[in-house]
Every structure is written in C-alpha cells, then in structure tokens.
C-alpha cells in the first residue's frame, strides 16, 4: 500500500511540475529578430493604384476602379 501511495505522490508531483513549467514558458525575441519580422512584414501591404475603397450600405468595403486613387486590399471588408 505504501508503494502505491508513494507512486501516486511521485506521479502527481511530476505532473504538477510539468504543468507549472509549461505555464511559465515565455518567448522573448531579440531586437534583431524583431527587426527581421518587421522587414518581412513590410512586403505584406498591397496597394493598388487607380482603385478606391468603396463602402456599401451592407457594411462591406471593396476596392473599385477609380482614376488617381490608391486602395489597400487589406482594408477591404467582405460582403
């Protein structure tokens, strides 16, 4: 009986320690890594010339052809 009780106590202790370790994990990026992330993200913006963001009553916004304007496709809201 003592062996079973001891085994349960050890398993519980290991499980609690593992859970605590997992909860306290934090990833901190260096300044160089953050600069790399920002540099890669700069290419994500897609602006189209001769398009304008048009709003509809339903709440959607879509880039429509329009002379002399710019439209960022990420600003669109689907209908």
mmCIF file with all atom_site columns, C-alpha atoms in Angstrom:
data_model
loop_
_atom_site.group_PDB
_atom_site.id
_atom_site.type_symbol
_atom_site.label_atom_id
_atom_site.label_alt_id
_atom_site.label_comp_id
_atom_site.label_asym_id
_atom_site.label_entity_id
_atom_site.label_seq_id
_atom_site.pdbx_PDB_ins_code
_atom_site.Cartn_x
_atom_site.Cartn_y
_atom_site.Cartn_z
_atom_site.occupancy
_atom_site.B_iso_or_equiv
_atom_site.pdbx_formal_charge
_atom_site.auth_seq_id
_atom_site.auth_comp_id
_atom_site.auth_asym_id
_atom_site.auth_atom_id
_atom_site.pdbx_PDB_model_num
ATOM 1  C CA . UNK A 1 1  ? 0.000   0.000  0.000   1.00 0.00 ? 1  UNK A CA 1
ATOM 2  C CA . UNK A 1 2  ? 2.876   2.358  0.804   1.00 0.00 ? 2  UNK A CA 1
ATOM 3  C CA . UNK A 1 3  ? 4.404   1.738  -2.623  1.00 0.00 ? 3  UNK A CA 1
ATOM 4  C CA . UNK A 1 4  ? 1.140   2.622  -4.369  1.00 0.00 ? 4  UNK A CA 1
ATOM 5  C CA . UNK A 1 5  ? 0.687   5.769  -2.297  1.00 0.00 ? 5  UNK A CA 1
ATOM 6  C CA . UNK A 1 6  ? 4.319   6.780  -2.936  1.00 0.00 ? 6  UNK A CA 1
ATOM 7  C CA . UNK A 1 7  ? 3.909   6.133  -6.685  1.00 0.00 ? 7  UNK A CA 1
ATOM 8  C CA . UNK A 1 8  ? 0.765   8.285  -6.823  1.00 0.00 ? 8  UNK A CA 1
ATOM 9  C CA . UNK A 1 9  ? 2.551   11.083 -4.945  1.00 0.00 ? 9  UNK A CA 1
ATOM 10 C CA . UNK A 1 10 ? 5.530   10.963 -7.333  1.00 0.00 ? 10 UNK A CA 1
ATOM 11 C CA . UNK A 1 11 ? 3.300   10.963 -10.418 1.00 0.00 ? 11 UNK A CA 1
ATOM 12 C CA . UNK A 1 12 ? 1.273   13.894 -9.058  1.00 0.00 ? 12 UNK A CA 1
ATOM 13 C CA . UNK A 1 13 ? 4.440   15.852 -8.248  1.00 0.00 ? 13 UNK A CA 1
ATOM 14 C CA . UNK A 1 14 ? 5.872   15.272 -11.729 1.00 0.00 ? 14 UNK A CA 1
ATOM 15 C CA . UNK A 1 15 ? 2.580   16.233 -13.368 1.00 0.00 ? 15 UNK A CA 1
ATOM 16 C CA . UNK A 1 16 ? 2.301   19.463 -11.357 1.00 0.00 ? 16 UNK A CA 1
ATOM 17 C CA . UNK A 1 17 ? 5.944   20.358 -12.045 1.00 0.00 ? 17 UNK A CA 1
ATOM 18 C CA . UNK A 1 18 ? 5.467   19.747 -15.793 1.00 0.00 ? 18 UNK A CA 1
ATOM 19 C CA . UNK A 1 19 ? 2.300   21.824 -15.897 1.00 0.00 ? 19 UNK A CA 1
ATOM 20 C CA . UNK A 1 20 ? 3.986   24.664 -13.986 1.00 0.00 ? 20 UNK A CA 1
ATOM 21 C CA . UNK A 1 21 ? 6.968   24.593 -16.368 1.00 0.00 ? 21 UNK A CA 1
ATOM 22 C CA . UNK A 1 22 ? 4.671   24.733 -19.385 1.00 0.00 ? 22 UNK A CA 1
ATOM 23 C CA . UNK A 1 23 ? 2.686   27.682 -17.963 1.00 0.00 ? 23 UNK A CA 1
ATOM 24 C CA . UNK A 1 24 ? 5.804   29.755 -17.262 1.00 0.00 ? 24 UNK A CA 1
ATOM 25 C CA . UNK A 1 25 ? 7.307   29.440 -20.738 1.00 0.00 ? 25 UNK A CA 1
ATOM 26 C CA . UNK A 1 26 ? 7.790   32.844 -22.363 1.00 0.00 ? 26 UNK A CA 1
ATOM 27 C CA . UNK A 1 27 ? 9.479   33.502 -25.645 1.00 0.00 ? 27 UNK A CA 1
ATOM 28 C CA . UNK A 1 28 ? 11.270  36.810 -25.901 1.00 0.00 ? 28 UNK A CA 1
ATOM 29 C CA . UNK A 1 29 ? 12.617  37.854 -29.288 1.00 0.00 ? 29 UNK A CA 1
ATOM 30 C CA . UNK A 1 30 ? 15.832  39.801 -29.577 1.00 0.00 ? 30 UNK A CA 1
ATOM 31 C CA . UNK A 1 31 ? 15.914  43.242 -31.206 1.00 0.00 ? 31 UNK A CA 1
ATOM 32 C CA . UNK A 1 32 ? 17.477  41.721 -34.328 1.00 0.00 ? 32 UNK A CA 1
ATOM 33 C CA . UNK A 1 33 ? 14.715  39.110 -34.589 1.00 0.00 ? 33 UNK A CA 1
ATOM 34 C CA . UNK A 1 34 ? 12.030  41.806 -34.212 1.00 0.00 ? 34 UNK A CA 1
ATOM 35 C CA . UNK A 1 35 ? 13.676  43.901 -36.950 1.00 0.00 ? 35 UNK A CA 1
ATOM 36 C CA . UNK A 1 36 ? 13.663  40.851 -39.228 1.00 0.00 ? 36 UNK A CA 1
ATOM 37 C CA . UNK A 1 37 ? 9.967   40.248 -38.553 1.00 0.00 ? 37 UNK A CA 1
ATOM 38 C CA . UNK A 1 38 ? 9.156   43.879 -39.323 1.00 0.00 ? 38 UNK A CA 1
ATOM 39 C CA . UNK A 1 39 ? 11.259  43.831 -42.501 1.00 0.00 ? 39 UNK A CA 1
ATOM 40 C CA . UNK A 1 40 ? 9.476   40.715 -43.739 1.00 0.00 ? 40 UNK A CA 1
ATOM 41 C CA . UNK A 1 41 ? 6.056   42.164 -42.925 1.00 0.00 ? 41 UNK A CA 1
ATOM 42 C CA . UNK A 1 42 ? 6.651   45.340 -44.952 1.00 0.00 ? 42 UNK A CA 1
ATOM 43 C CA . UNK A 1 43 ? 6.064   43.419 -48.175 1.00 0.00 ? 43 UNK A CA 1
ATOM 44 C CA . UNK A 1 44 ? 2.595   42.409 -46.941 1.00 0.00 ? 44 UNK A CA 1
ATOM 45 C CA . UNK A 1 45 ? 0.947   45.732 -47.837 1.00 0.00 ? 45 UNK A CA 1
ATOM 46 C CA . UNK A 1 46 ? -0.684  45.589 -51.246 1.00 0.00 ? 46 UNK A CA 1
ATOM 47 C CA . UNK A 1 47 ? -1.713  48.985 -52.581 1.00 0.00 ? 47 UNK A CA 1
ATOM 48 C CA . UNK A 1 48 ? -3.357  49.290 -55.955 1.00 0.00 ? 48 UNK A CA 1
ATOM 49 C CA . UNK A 1 49 ? -3.267  52.484 -57.993 1.00 0.00 ? 49 UNK A CA 1
ATOM 50 C CA . UNK A 1 50 ? -6.405  53.629 -59.840 1.00 0.00 ? 50 UNK A CA 1
ATOM 51 C CA . UNK A 1 51 ? -8.610  51.899 -57.279 1.00 0.00 ? 51 UNK A CA 1
ATOM 52 C CA . UNK A 1 52 ? -10.648 53.410 -54.446 1.00 0.00 ? 52 UNK A CA 1
ATOM 53 C CA . UNK A 1 53 ? -12.194 51.784 -51.383 1.00 0.00 ? 53 UNK A CA 1
ATOM 54 C CA . UNK A 1 54 ? -15.973 51.917 -51.861 1.00 0.00 ? 54 UNK A CA 1
ATOM 55 C CA . UNK A 1 55 ? -18.323 51.425 -48.901 1.00 0.00 ? 55 UNK A CA 1
ATOM 56 C CA . UNK A 1 56 ? -21.708 49.770 -49.236 1.00 0.00 ? 56 UNK A CA 1
ATOM 57 C CA . UNK A 1 57 ? -24.793 50.052 -47.005 1.00 0.00 ? 57 UNK A CA 1
ATOM 58 C CA . UNK A 1 58 ? -24.408 46.402 -46.002 1.00 0.00 ? 58 UNK A CA 1
ATOM 59 C CA . UNK A 1 59 ? -21.119 47.335 -44.300 1.00 0.00 ? 59 UNK A CA 1
ATOM 60 C CA . UNK A 1 60 ? -18.743 45.825 -46.811 1.00 0.00 ? 60 UNK A CA 1
ATOM 61 C CA . UNK A 1 61 ? -15.910 47.792 -48.384 1.00 0.00 ? 61 UNK A CA 1
ATOM 62 C CA . UNK A 1 62 ? -14.324 46.763 -51.671 1.00 0.00 ? 62 UNK A CA 1
ATOM 63 C CA . UNK A 1 63 ? -11.614 48.241 -53.910 1.00 0.00 ? 63 UNK A CA 1
ATOM 64 C CA . UNK A 1 64 ? -13.302 49.512 -57.076 1.00 0.00 ? 64 UNK A CA 1
ATOM 65 C CA . UNK A 1 65 ? -11.635 51.050 -60.161 1.00 0.00 ? 65 UNK A CA 1
ATOM 66 C CA . UNK A 1 66 ? -11.215 54.828 -59.748 1.00 0.00 ? 66 UNK A CA 1
ATOM 67 C CA . UNK A 1 67 ? -8.710  57.072 -61.533 1.00 0.00 ? 67 UNK A CA 1
ATOM 68 C CA . UNK A 1 68 ? -5.951  58.638 -59.467 1.00 0.00 ? 68 UNK A CA 1
ATOM 69 C CA . UNK A 1 69 ? -6.595  56.853 -56.151 1.00 0.00 ? 69 UNK A CA 1
ATOM 70 C CA . UNK A 1 70 ? -4.888  54.193 -54.081 1.00 0.00 ? 70 UNK A CA 1
ATOM 71 C CA . UNK A 1 71 ? -6.550  51.219 -52.392 1.00 0.00 ? 71 UNK A CA 1
ATOM 72 C CA . UNK A 1 72 ? -5.017  48.856 -49.859 1.00 0.00 ? 72 UNK A CA 1
ATOM 73 C CA . UNK A 1 73 ? -6.531  45.399 -50.309 1.00 0.00 ? 73 UNK A CA 1
ATOM 74 C CA . UNK A 1 74 ? -6.174  44.688 -46.579 1.00 0.00 ? 74 UNK A CA 1
ATOM 75 C CA . UNK A 1 75 ? -8.674  47.465 -45.828 1.00 0.00 ? 75 UNK A CA 1
ATOM 76 C CA . UNK A 1 76 ? -11.438 45.611 -47.669 1.00 0.00 ? 76 UNK A CA 1
ATOM 77 C CA . UNK A 1 77 ? -14.372 44.157 -45.703 1.00 0.00 ? 77 UNK A CA 1
ATOM 78 C CA . UNK A 1 78 ? -16.111 41.227 -47.417 1.00 0.00 ? 78 UNK A CA 1
ATOM 79 C CA . UNK A 1 79 ? -19.844 41.393 -48.121 1.00 0.00 ? 79 UNK A CA 1
#
